[in-house]
Amino acid sequence: MKNWTVITQAVKDGTSGLKKRERYLTSSSHPNHKNTVEIVELNGDKRTLIKTSLAGESFRVYQKLSGKGGRPLTSFAMEFCFTLPKSIRPSIKEWKIISDDIINSICEKLELSEEEKAKYISHCRCVLHRQENTMISGTGDHIHMICPKVFNKRILTSLQKKSFTNFLKQVYNHTILSNLKIDVLDYSPSVMSKMKRLQVWKYTLYQLKLRKTDLIAIEKISKKIDELNIALEENNQKQISRITSNLNRIFSDLPQEIRKVLDKSKKSTSHKIDM
């Protein structure tokens, strides 16, 4: 693996979308959270996204009054989801340090002044979902981080770029290494085979004599399945379609013996993948 999983999506529908995300992230009774054993607010509270909403609505008014034209702003924030495999489970204190590292790095990347940094952090929402850790299927622990796109009467367009997601992956790699002493580059089949909760289909594959290219492909599939589980949890149909397409492509390039084992892994997700 080159990076831990980071998923990016825009929070759509302005204020309405932010309200929905707040309800979703903090709801222990939501059907998608049946495997979530604990929800912890790491940064901000239920009032935080109200600030983001007000900033977005104010910008929309400014946009209209300025007469500059253009499409009305419909997304006030970006959401980033940072997840880890089930075999890695930081404490709540460690997750707090990790989330703070990420938020501070975002502020530095956006080149905010110290005064702006304090204000921006107060507008960021971060919620930890600790997951049931004894099941094979489902996602591992993860944090949802919602960062405002509208700040000090300007749109932070860089948050939406693929390069920014790549930057966050590097930040996430670094903070996991610094705080948990786990290097993503060392998280390989040989290491995973020693872990207590190794998925059965992975164990079966790693007993085969595989080419290096096949091992890389399997790791990609493992990562994509983690991403798919998160997309299913979010009911994000666009992500589900994209990830499924990628899985199909990777799967089709693998030898028959590996595909037979991976066929069984379909049962590990609640979404049918036609491979």
Short mmCIF file of C-alpha atoms in Angstrom, two decimals:
data_model
loop_
_atom_site.label_atom_id
_atom_site.label_comp_id
_atom_site.label_asym_id
_atom_site.label_seq_id
_atom_site.Cartn_x
_atom_site.Cartn_y
_atom_site.Cartn_z
CA MET A 1 0.00 0.00 0.00
CA LYS A 2 1.16 3.52 -0.79
CA ASN A 3 -1.44 5.49 1.17
CA TRP A 4 -4.06 5.02 3.83
CA THR A 5 -7.59 5.58 2.53
CA VAL A 6 -8.80 9.17 2.10
CA ILE A 7 -12.14 9.86 0.39
CA THR A 8 -13.20 13.33 -0.74
CA GLN A 9 -16.67 14.62 -1.55
CA ALA A 10 -18.38 17.99 -1.75
CA VAL A 11 -21.21 18.64 0.70
CA LYS A 12 -23.97 19.60 -1.72
CA ASP A 13 -27.29 21.48 -1.32
CA GLY A 14 -25.95 24.40 0.70
CA THR A 15 -27.38 24.78 4.21
CA SER A 16 -29.72 21.82 3.77
CA GLY A 17 -26.81 19.56 2.89
CA LEU A 18 -24.81 20.65 5.93
CA LYS A 19 -27.77 19.96 8.24
CA LYS A 20 -28.15 16.48 6.78
CA ARG A 21 -24.46 15.71 7.26
CA GLU A 22 -24.56 16.89 10.88
CA ARG A 23 -27.57 14.68 11.63
CA TYR A 24 -25.98 11.74 9.88
CA LEU A 25 -22.54 11.99 11.48
CA THR A 26 -23.89 12.22 15.04
CA SER A 27 -26.80 9.76 14.80
CA SER A 28 -26.16 6.50 16.63
CA SER A 29 -29.55 5.18 15.49
CA HIS A 30 -28.98 5.65 11.76
CA PRO A 31 -29.33 2.31 9.89
CA ASN A 32 -25.88 2.75 8.36
CA HIS A 33 -24.36 2.90 11.84
CA LYS A 34 -25.39 -0.55 13.03
CA ASN A 35 -21.70 -1.49 13.27
CA THR A 36 -20.66 1.83 14.82
CA VAL A 37 -20.04 1.26 18.52
CA GLU A 38 -19.07 4.82 19.45
CA ILE A 39 -19.40 8.30 17.95
CA VAL A 40 -16.95 10.90 19.24
CA GLU A 41 -16.87 14.62 18.38
CA LEU A 42 -13.18 15.46 17.92
CA ASN A 43 -13.55 19.05 16.71
CA GLY A 44 -16.51 21.40 16.90
CA ASP A 45 -20.11 20.68 17.91
CA LYS A 46 -23.60 20.97 16.41
CA ARG A 47 -23.17 24.76 16.15
CA THR A 48 -20.00 24.52 14.05
CA LEU A 49 -21.63 23.85 10.69
CA ILE A 50 -24.05 26.71 11.35
CA LYS A 51 -21.02 29.02 11.00
CA THR A 52 -20.12 27.36 7.71
CA SER A 53 -23.71 27.71 6.55
CA LEU A 54 -23.87 31.42 7.44
CA ALA A 55 -20.60 32.07 5.59
CA GLY A 56 -21.93 30.29 2.52
CA GLU A 57 -25.30 32.05 2.55
CA SER A 58 -23.58 35.43 3.00
CA PHE A 59 -21.37 34.72 0.01
CA ARG A 60 -24.41 33.84 -2.09
CA VAL A 61 -25.99 37.19 -1.20
CA TYR A 62 -22.73 38.96 -2.07
CA GLN A 63 -22.59 37.01 -5.33
CA LYS A 64 -26.09 38.18 -6.25
CA LEU A 65 -25.61 41.81 -5.23
CA SER A 66 -22.27 42.14 -7.01
CA GLY A 67 -23.95 41.40 -10.32
CA LYS A 68 -20.97 39.42 -11.54
CA GLY A 69 -23.16 36.60 -12.71
CA GLY A 70 -22.03 33.01 -12.73
CA ARG A 71 -23.63 29.93 -11.22
CA PRO A 72 -24.94 30.34 -7.65
CA LEU A 73 -22.81 28.62 -5.01
CA THR A 74 -24.47 25.34 -3.98
CA SER A 75 -21.72 23.68 -1.96
CA PHE A 76 -20.39 25.38 1.17
CA ALA A 77 -17.95 22.70 2.36
CA MET A 78 -15.80 19.69 1.48
CA GLU A 79 -15.91 16.46 3.44
CA PHE A 80 -12.89 14.22 3.87
CA CYS A 81 -13.09 10.72 5.29
CA PHE A 82 -9.92 9.20 6.74
CA THR A 83 -10.10 5.48 7.46
CA LEU A 84 -7.82 2.68 8.67
CA PRO A 85 -7.92 -1.11 8.33
CA LYS A 86 -9.71 -2.92 11.15
CA SER A 87 -6.43 -4.30 12.45
CA ILE A 88 -5.30 -0.76 13.33
CA ARG A 89 -7.33 0.93 16.05
CA PRO A 90 -6.02 4.16 17.57
CA SER A 91 -7.36 5.33 20.93
CA ILE A 92 -9.70 8.31 21.04
CA LYS A 93 -6.81 10.42 22.29
CA GLU A 94 -4.64 9.31 19.37
CA TRP A 95 -7.44 10.05 16.89
CA LYS A 96 -7.74 13.54 18.37
CA ILE A 97 -4.03 14.15 17.81
CA ILE A 98 -4.29 12.76 14.27
CA SER A 99 -7.29 14.95 13.41
CA ASP A 100 -5.57 18.05 14.84
CA ASP A 101 -2.48 17.31 12.75
CA ILE A 102 -4.60 17.06 9.61
CA ILE A 103 -6.55 20.28 10.29
CA ASN A 104 -3.35 22.20 11.04
CA SER A 105 -1.79 20.89 7.82
CA ILE A 106 -4.86 22.01 5.87
CA CYS A 107 -4.47 25.51 7.32
CA GLU A 108 -0.80 25.60 6.34
CA LYS A 109 -1.59 24.40 2.83
CA LEU A 110 -4.20 27.14 2.50
CA GLU A 111 -1.56 29.64 3.67
CA LEU A 112 -3.75 31.09 6.42
CA SER A 113 -2.40 33.60 8.92
CA GLU A 114 -2.41 32.71 12.62
CA GLU A 115 -5.57 34.74 13.13
CA GLU A 116 -7.26 33.15 10.13
CA LYS A 117 -6.08 29.70 11.23
CA ALA A 118 -7.83 29.94 14.61
CA LYS A 119 -11.04 31.06 12.94
CA TYR A 120 -10.88 28.38 10.25
CA ILE A 121 -10.31 25.59 12.77
CA SER A 122 -13.38 26.77 14.68
CA HIS A 123 -15.39 26.25 11.47
CA CYS A 124 -14.11 22.68 10.90
CA ARG A 125 -16.19 19.73 12.06
CA CYS A 126 -14.57 16.38 12.83
CA VAL A 127 -16.41 13.27 14.04
CA LEU A 128 -14.92 9.86 14.81
CA HIS A 129 -16.84 6.64 14.13
CA ARG A 130 -15.40 3.72 16.06
CA GLN A 131 -16.51 0.48 14.46
CA GLU A 132 -17.28 -3.03 15.61
CA ASN A 133 -13.87 -4.66 15.31
CA THR A 134 -14.60 -8.39 15.40
CA MET A 135 -16.48 -8.67 12.09
CA ILE A 136 -14.79 -9.42 8.78
CA SER A 137 -17.07 -7.18 6.74
CA GLY A 138 -17.55 -3.43 7.08
CA THR A 139 -15.15 -0.55 7.54
CA GLY A 140 -12.60 0.09 10.23
CA ASP A 141 -12.50 3.16 12.47
CA HIS A 142 -12.65 6.42 10.54
CA ILE A 143 -13.06 10.16 10.94
CA HIS A 144 -15.30 12.47 8.93
CA MET A 145 -13.88 15.96 8.56
CA ILE A 146 -15.99 18.78 7.08
CA CYS A 147 -14.00 21.86 6.08
CA PRO A 148 -15.56 25.13 4.85
CA LYS A 149 -15.03 26.12 1.21
CA VAL A 150 -16.18 29.69 1.86
CA PHE A 151 -13.89 31.62 4.18
CA ASN A 152 -13.36 35.36 4.65
CA LYS A 153 -15.56 36.11 1.62
CA ARG A 154 -13.60 33.93 -0.79
CA ILE A 155 -13.96 30.42 -2.13
CA LEU A 156 -11.13 28.02 -1.28
CA THR A 157 -11.12 26.26 -4.63
CA SER A 158 -7.97 24.27 -3.87
CA LEU A 159 -9.93 22.07 -1.43
CA GLN A 160 -11.77 20.58 -4.41
CA LYS A 161 -8.71 19.63 -6.42
CA LYS A 162 -7.35 16.12 -6.78
CA SER A 163 -3.91 17.46 -5.85
CA PHE A 164 -5.32 18.51 -2.47
CA THR A 165 -6.61 14.99 -1.83
CA ASN A 166 -3.14 13.66 -2.72
CA PHE A 167 -1.67 16.15 -0.27
CA LEU A 168 -4.03 14.92 2.47
CA LYS A 169 -3.00 11.32 1.81
CA GLN A 170 0.62 12.27 2.46
CA VAL A 171 -0.35 14.16 5.61
CA TYR A 172 -2.38 11.17 6.80
CA ASN A 173 0.51 8.78 6.12
CA HIS A 174 2.85 11.03 8.07
CA THR A 175 0.63 11.55 11.12
CA ILE A 176 -0.12 7.80 11.38
CA LEU A 177 3.61 7.10 11.23
CA SER A 178 4.42 9.82 13.79
CA ASN A 179 1.71 8.95 16.28
CA LEU A 180 1.14 5.20 15.83
CA LYS A 181 4.62 4.24 14.55
CA ILE A 182 3.02 2.39 11.63
CA ASP A 183 4.42 2.97 8.16
CA VAL A 184 1.91 2.46 5.35
CA LEU A 185 4.73 1.06 3.18
CA ASP A 186 5.28 -1.69 5.77
CA TYR A 187 1.61 -2.62 5.80
CA SER A 188 2.08 -5.56 3.45
CA PRO A 189 0.72 -9.11 3.14
CA SER A 190 3.58 -10.46 5.27
CA VAL A 191 2.67 -8.05 8.04
CA MET A 192 -1.08 -8.57 7.70
CA SER A 193 -0.75 -12.34 7.99
CA LYS A 194 0.40 -11.84 11.58
CA MET A 195 -2.65 -9.78 12.52
CA LYS A 196 -5.48 -11.39 14.48
CA ARG A 197 -8.37 -10.29 12.28
CA LEU A 198 -6.97 -10.98 8.84
CA GLN A 199 -9.83 -11.50 6.38
CA VAL A 200 -10.14 -15.13 5.29
CA TRP A 201 -10.04 -14.39 1.56
CA LYS A 202 -6.82 -12.41 1.99
CA TYR A 203 -5.23 -15.22 3.99
CA THR A 204 -6.12 -17.74 1.27
CA LEU A 205 -4.58 -15.55 -1.42
CA TYR A 206 -1.36 -14.98 0.47
CA GLN A 207 -0.81 -18.74 0.69
CA LEU A 208 -0.58 -18.85 -3.11
CA LYS A 209 2.67 -18.16 -4.92
CA LEU A 210 1.78 -14.83 -6.47
CA ARG A 211 3.60 -12.46 -8.74
CA LYS A 212 4.48 -9.06 -7.34
CA THR A 213 2.02 -7.43 -9.77
CA ASP A 214 -0.75 -9.69 -8.45
CA LEU A 215 0.06 -8.73 -4.86
CA ILE A 216 -0.15 -5.05 -5.78
CA ALA A 217 -3.49 -5.66 -7.50
CA ILE A 218 -4.84 -7.49 -4.43
CA GLU A 219 -3.84 -4.60 -2.20
CA LYS A 220 -5.64 -2.23 -4.56
CA ILE A 221 -8.75 -4.40 -4.36
CA SER A 222 -8.54 -4.46 -0.56
CA LYS A 223 -8.30 -0.68 -0.48
CA LYS A 224 -11.14 -0.26 -2.97
CA ILE A 225 -13.37 -2.54 -0.88
CA ASP A 226 -12.69 -0.32 2.14
CA GLU A 227 -13.66 2.71 0.03
CA LEU A 228 -16.77 0.91 -1.22
CA ASN A 229 -17.92 0.13 2.30
CA ILE A 230 -17.64 3.81 3.20
CA ALA A 231 -19.53 4.82 0.05
CA LEU A 232 -22.25 2.32 0.94
CA GLU A 233 -22.41 3.74 4.45
CA GLU A 234 -22.81 7.20 2.93
CA ASN A 235 -25.24 5.90 0.25
CA ASN A 236 -23.06 7.78 -2.24
CA GLN A 237 -24.23 6.28 -5.53
CA LYS A 238 -21.65 8.15 -7.62
CA GLN A 239 -18.78 6.79 -5.52
CA ILE A 240 -20.31 3.31 -5.50
CA SER A 241 -20.49 3.28 -9.29
CA ARG A 242 -16.94 4.63 -9.71
CA ILE A 243 -15.38 2.22 -7.19
CA THR A 244 -17.27 -0.79 -8.57
CA SER A 245 -16.05 0.05 -12.06
CA ASN A 246 -12.45 0.21 -10.81
CA LEU A 247 -12.85 -3.11 -8.98
CA ASN A 248 -14.19 -4.76 -12.11
CA ARG A 249 -11.24 -3.50 -14.16
CA ILE A 250 -8.61 -4.67 -11.65
CA PHE A 251 -10.38 -8.00 -11.11
CA SER A 252 -10.55 -8.80 -14.83
CA ASP A 253 -6.75 -8.56 -15.15
CA LEU A 254 -6.07 -11.17 -12.46
CA PRO A 255 -5.34 -14.88 -13.07
CA GLN A 256 -8.29 -17.30 -12.80
CA GLU A 257 -7.11 -18.91 -9.54
CA ILE A 258 -7.08 -15.56 -7.80
CA ARG A 259 -10.45 -14.55 -9.21
CA LYS A 260 -12.01 -17.71 -7.77
CA VAL A 261 -10.88 -16.71 -4.27
CA LEU A 262 -11.92 -13.09 -4.73
CA ASP A 263 -15.39 -14.16 -5.88
CA LYS A 264 -16.01 -15.15 -2.28
CA SER A 265 -15.04 -11.68 -1.05
CA LYS A 266 -18.16 -10.22 -2.66
CA LYS A 267 -20.05 -11.49 0.38
CA SER A 268 -17.91 -9.17 2.54
CA THR A 269 -19.82 -6.13 1.26
CA SER A 270 -23.53 -5.35 1.36
CA HIS A 271 -23.39 -4.25 -2.29
CA LYS A 272 -23.39 -6.80 -5.13
CA ILE A 273 -20.45 -6.35 -7.47
CA ASP A 274 -20.89 -7.98 -10.84
CA MET A 275 -17.38 -9.09 -11.73
#
